[in-house]
Tab-separated table of C-alpha atoms and ligand atoms in Angstrom:
chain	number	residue	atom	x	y	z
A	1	UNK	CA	-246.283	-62.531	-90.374
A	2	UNK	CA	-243.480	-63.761	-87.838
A	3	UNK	CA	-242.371	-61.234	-85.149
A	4	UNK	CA	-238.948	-60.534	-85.510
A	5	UNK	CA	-239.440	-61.059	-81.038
A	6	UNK	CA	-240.190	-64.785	-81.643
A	7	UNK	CA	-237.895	-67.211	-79.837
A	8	UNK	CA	-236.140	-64.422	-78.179
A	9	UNK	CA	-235.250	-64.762	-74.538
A	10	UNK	CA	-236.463	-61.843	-72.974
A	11	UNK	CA	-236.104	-61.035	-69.390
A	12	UNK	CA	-238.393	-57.870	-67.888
A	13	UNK	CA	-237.208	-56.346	-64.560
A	14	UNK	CA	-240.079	-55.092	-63.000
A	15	UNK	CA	-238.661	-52.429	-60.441
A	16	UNK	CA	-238.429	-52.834	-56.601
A	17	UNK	CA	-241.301	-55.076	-54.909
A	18	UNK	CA	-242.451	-56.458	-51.327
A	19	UNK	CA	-240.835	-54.347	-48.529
A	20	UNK	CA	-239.640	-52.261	-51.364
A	21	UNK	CA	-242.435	-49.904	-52.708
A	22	UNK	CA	-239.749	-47.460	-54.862
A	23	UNK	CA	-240.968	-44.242	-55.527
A	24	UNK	CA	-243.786	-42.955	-53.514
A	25	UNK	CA	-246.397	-40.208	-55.311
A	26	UNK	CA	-248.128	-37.568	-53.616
A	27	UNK	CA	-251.358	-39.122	-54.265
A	28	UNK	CA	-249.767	-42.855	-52.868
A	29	UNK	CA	-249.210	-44.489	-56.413
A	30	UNK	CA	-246.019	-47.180	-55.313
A	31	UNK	CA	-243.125	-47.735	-58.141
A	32	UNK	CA	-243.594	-51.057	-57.307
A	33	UNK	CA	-246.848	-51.505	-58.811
A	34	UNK	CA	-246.568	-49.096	-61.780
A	35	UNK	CA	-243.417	-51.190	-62.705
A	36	UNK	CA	-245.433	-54.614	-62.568
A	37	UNK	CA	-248.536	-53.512	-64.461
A	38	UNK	CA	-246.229	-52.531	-66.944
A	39	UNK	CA	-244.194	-55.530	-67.291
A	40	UNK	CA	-247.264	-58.096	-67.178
A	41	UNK	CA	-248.531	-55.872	-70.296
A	42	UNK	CA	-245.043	-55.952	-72.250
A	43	UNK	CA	-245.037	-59.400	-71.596
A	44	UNK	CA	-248.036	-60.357	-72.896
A	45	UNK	CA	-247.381	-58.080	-76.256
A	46	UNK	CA	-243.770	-59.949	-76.431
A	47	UNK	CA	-245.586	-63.420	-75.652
A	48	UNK	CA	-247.898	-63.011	-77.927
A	49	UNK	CA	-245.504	-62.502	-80.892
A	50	UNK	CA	-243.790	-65.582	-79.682
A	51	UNK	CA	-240.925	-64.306	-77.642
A	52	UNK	CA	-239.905	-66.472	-74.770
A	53	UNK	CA	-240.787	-64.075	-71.485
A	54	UNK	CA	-239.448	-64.234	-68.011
A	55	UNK	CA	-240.229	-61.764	-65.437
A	56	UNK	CA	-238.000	-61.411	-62.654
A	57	UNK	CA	-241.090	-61.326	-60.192
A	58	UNK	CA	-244.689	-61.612	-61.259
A	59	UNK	CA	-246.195	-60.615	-58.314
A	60	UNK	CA	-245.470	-57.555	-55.459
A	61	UNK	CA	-242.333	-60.039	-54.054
A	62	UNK	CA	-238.509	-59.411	-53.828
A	63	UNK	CA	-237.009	-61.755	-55.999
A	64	UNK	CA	-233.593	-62.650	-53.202
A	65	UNK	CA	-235.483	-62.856	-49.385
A	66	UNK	CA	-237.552	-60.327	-48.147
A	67	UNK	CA	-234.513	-58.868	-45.892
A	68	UNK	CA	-232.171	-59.246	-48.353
A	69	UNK	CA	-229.319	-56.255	-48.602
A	70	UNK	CA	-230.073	-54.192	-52.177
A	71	UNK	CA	-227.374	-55.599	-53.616
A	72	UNK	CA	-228.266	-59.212	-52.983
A	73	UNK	CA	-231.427	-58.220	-54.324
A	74	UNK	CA	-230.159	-56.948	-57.662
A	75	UNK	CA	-228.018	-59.671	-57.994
A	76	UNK	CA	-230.731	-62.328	-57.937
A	77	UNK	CA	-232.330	-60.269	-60.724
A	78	UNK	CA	-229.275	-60.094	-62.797
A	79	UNK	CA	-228.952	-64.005	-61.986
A	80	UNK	CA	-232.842	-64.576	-63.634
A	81	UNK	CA	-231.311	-63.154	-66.665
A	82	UNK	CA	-227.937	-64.968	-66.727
A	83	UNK	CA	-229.120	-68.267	-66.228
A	84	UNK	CA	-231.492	-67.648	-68.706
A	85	UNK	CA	-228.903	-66.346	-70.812
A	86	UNK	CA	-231.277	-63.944	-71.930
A	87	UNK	CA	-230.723	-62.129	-75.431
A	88	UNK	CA	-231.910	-58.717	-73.583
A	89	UNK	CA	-232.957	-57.218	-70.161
A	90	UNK	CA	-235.434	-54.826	-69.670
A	91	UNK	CA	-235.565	-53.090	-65.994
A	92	UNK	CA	-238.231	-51.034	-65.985
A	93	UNK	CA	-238.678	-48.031	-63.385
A	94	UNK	CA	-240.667	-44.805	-62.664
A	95	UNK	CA	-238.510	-41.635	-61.363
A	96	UNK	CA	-238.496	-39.573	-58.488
A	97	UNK	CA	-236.802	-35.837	-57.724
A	98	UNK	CA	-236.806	-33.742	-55.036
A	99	UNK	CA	-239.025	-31.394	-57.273
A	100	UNK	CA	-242.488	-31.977	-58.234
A	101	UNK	CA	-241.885	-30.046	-61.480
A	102	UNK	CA	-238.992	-32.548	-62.824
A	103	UNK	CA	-240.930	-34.318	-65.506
A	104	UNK	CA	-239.898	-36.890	-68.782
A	105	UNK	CA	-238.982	-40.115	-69.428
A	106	UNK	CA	-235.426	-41.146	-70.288
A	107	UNK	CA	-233.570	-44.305	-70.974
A	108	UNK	CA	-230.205	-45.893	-69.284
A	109	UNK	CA	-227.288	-48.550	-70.694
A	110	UNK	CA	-224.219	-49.083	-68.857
A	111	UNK	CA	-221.246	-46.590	-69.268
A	112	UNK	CA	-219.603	-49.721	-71.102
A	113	UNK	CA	-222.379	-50.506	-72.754
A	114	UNK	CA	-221.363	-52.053	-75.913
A	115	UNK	CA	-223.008	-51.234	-79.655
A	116	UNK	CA	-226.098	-53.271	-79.195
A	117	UNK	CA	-227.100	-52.122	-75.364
A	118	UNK	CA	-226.664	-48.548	-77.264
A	119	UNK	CA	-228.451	-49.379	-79.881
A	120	UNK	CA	-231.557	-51.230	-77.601
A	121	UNK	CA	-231.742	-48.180	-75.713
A	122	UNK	CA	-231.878	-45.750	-78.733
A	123	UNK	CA	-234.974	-47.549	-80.022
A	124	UNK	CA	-236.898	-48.064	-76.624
A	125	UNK	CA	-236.407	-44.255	-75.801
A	126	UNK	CA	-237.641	-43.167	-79.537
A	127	UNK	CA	-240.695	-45.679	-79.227
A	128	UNK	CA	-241.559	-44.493	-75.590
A	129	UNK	CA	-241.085	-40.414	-76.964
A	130	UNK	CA	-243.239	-40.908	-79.638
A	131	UNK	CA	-246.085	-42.575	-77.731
A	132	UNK	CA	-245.913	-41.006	-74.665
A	133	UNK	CA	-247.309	-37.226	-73.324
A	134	UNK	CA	-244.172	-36.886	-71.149
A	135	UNK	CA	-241.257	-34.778	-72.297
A	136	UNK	CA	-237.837	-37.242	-73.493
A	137	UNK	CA	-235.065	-36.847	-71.371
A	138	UNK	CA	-232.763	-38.356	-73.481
A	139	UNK	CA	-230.365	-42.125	-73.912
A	140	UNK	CA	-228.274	-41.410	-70.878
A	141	UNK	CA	-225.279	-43.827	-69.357
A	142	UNK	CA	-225.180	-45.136	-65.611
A	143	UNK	CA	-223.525	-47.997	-63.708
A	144	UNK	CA	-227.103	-49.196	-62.584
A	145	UNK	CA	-226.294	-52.808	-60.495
A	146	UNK	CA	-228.694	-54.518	-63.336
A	147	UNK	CA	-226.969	-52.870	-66.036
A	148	UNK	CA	-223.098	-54.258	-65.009
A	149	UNK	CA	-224.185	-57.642	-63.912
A	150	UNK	CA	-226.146	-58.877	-66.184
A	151	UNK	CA	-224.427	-60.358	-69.560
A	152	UNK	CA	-226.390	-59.767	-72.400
A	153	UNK	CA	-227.845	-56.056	-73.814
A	154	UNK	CA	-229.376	-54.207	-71.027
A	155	UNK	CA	-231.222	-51.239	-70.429
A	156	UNK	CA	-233.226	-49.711	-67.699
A	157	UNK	CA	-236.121	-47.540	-68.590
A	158	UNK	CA	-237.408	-44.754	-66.409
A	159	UNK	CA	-241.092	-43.914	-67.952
A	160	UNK	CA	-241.777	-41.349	-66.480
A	161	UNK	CA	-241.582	-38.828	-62.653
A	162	UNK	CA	-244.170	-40.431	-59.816
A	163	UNK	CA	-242.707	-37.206	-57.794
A	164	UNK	CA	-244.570	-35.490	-60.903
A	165	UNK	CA	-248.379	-35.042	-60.008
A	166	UNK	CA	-249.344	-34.911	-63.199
A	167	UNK	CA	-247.360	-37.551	-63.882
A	168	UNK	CA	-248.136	-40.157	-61.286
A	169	UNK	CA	-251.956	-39.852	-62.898
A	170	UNK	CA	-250.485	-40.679	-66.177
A	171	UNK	CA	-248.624	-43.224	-64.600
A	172	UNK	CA	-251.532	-44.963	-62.317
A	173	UNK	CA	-253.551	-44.655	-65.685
A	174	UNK	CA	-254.130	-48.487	-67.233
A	175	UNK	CA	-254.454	-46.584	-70.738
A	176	UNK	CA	-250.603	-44.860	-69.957
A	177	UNK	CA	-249.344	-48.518	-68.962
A	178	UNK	CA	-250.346	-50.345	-71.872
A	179	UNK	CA	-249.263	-47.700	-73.859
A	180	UNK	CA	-245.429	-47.619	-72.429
A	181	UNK	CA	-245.959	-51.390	-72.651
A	182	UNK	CA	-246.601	-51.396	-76.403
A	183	UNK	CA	-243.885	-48.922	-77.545
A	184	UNK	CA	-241.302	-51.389	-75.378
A	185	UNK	CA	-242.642	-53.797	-77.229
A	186	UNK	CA	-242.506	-52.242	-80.511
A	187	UNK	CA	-239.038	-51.263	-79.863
A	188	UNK	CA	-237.923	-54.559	-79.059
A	189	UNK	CA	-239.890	-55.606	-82.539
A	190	UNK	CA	-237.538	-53.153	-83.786
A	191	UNK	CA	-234.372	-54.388	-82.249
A	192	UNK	CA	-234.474	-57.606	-83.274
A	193	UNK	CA	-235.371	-56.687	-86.865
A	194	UNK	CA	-231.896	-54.107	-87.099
A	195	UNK	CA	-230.044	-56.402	-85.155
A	196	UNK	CA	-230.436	-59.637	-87.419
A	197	UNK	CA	-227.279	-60.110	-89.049
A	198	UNK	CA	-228.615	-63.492	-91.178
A	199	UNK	CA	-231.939	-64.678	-92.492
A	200	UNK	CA	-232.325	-67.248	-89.421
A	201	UNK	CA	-232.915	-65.641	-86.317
A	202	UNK	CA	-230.871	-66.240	-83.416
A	203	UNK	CA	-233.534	-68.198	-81.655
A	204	UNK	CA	-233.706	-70.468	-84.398
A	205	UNK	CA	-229.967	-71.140	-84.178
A	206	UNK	CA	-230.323	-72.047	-80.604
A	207	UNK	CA	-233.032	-74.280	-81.353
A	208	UNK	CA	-231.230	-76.504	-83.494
A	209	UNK	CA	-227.919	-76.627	-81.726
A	210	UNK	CA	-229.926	-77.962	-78.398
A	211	UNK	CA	-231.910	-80.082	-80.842
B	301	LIG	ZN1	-236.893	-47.465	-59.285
């Protein structure tokens, strides 16, 4: 059985890194690391159905210099992608409020976001609700710097509040991670299914135009 992921470029955006932890939790669990674990397991679901996976960082790094302004920095993530010319981009975060009570996970595309963009972040946020013990917040639009620079379908996903006690635990939780991982995953499987407009899949396509 072929994944509908196979030959897909896919670029993951593991939040923040190096000198930039993100969120903090009360107990001390960084965004930066939550974001990671979670990318290296969506990767290795998407790799493993054949899609072609880059990270933007695979370790705790920035991906510009360390000292870097932010918007250098989400420019050389946005650059991974384009280069790439990636068929989506995943940026994957965990929350943070002011209260400790705000709780859920919810999904982002850009406030231009075209049909598929929409459509990527529909599925991600209905995979993630139904796999997930955190309430859904909802597809929501933002100007996020990864979402307007980069030039393919893009989404950013924020799993769930580290500000949340209960929720950094589920977050710090390996179990939690690969879960989140797998429902990206399956929503991506999803995706690429809806999206395919001929029998050949895009990757194919590419494949024998470079050939
Ligand atoms: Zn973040």
């Amino acid at each position: 059985m072929i994944s509908s992921v196979q030959g897909q470029r896919i670029v993951i955006d593991p939040g923040h890194g190096g000198p930039d932890a993100g969120a903090i939790g009360p107990a001390g669990t960084r965004e930066k690391d939550v974001t990671l674990a979670i990318s290296h397991r969506l990767r290795d679901y998407l790799e493993a159905r054949g899609a072609e996976v880059r990270l933007t960082r695979a370790t705790d790094r920035s991906v510009a210099r360390p000292d870097a302004p932010p918007n250098e920095e989400l420019q050389a993530r946005c650059d991974v992608a384009n280069a790439l010319n990636a068929d989506v981009f995943v940026s994957i975060h965990a929350n943070a409020s002011q209260s400790s009570r705000a709780s859920g996970m919810e999904v982002y595309h850009a406030r231009r976001a075209g049909t598929a963009a929409r459509r990527l972040a529909r599925v991600e946020h209905d995979r993630l609700a139904g796999s997930l013990p955190v309430p859904a917040r909802g597809v929501k639009a933002a100007d996020f710097y990864v979402l307007t620079e980069t030039h393919m379908p893009s989404v950013l996903v924020e799993v769930a509040f580290l500000t949340n006690p209960d929720e950094e635990r589920l977050l710090a939780n390996p179990e939690m991670q690969e879960a989140a991982a797998h429902a990206l995953g399956a929503g991506l499987e999803e995706y690429f299914i809806s999206g395919r407009s001929c029998p050949v899949a895009p990757g194919a396509y590419r494949s024998l135009q470079t050939a």
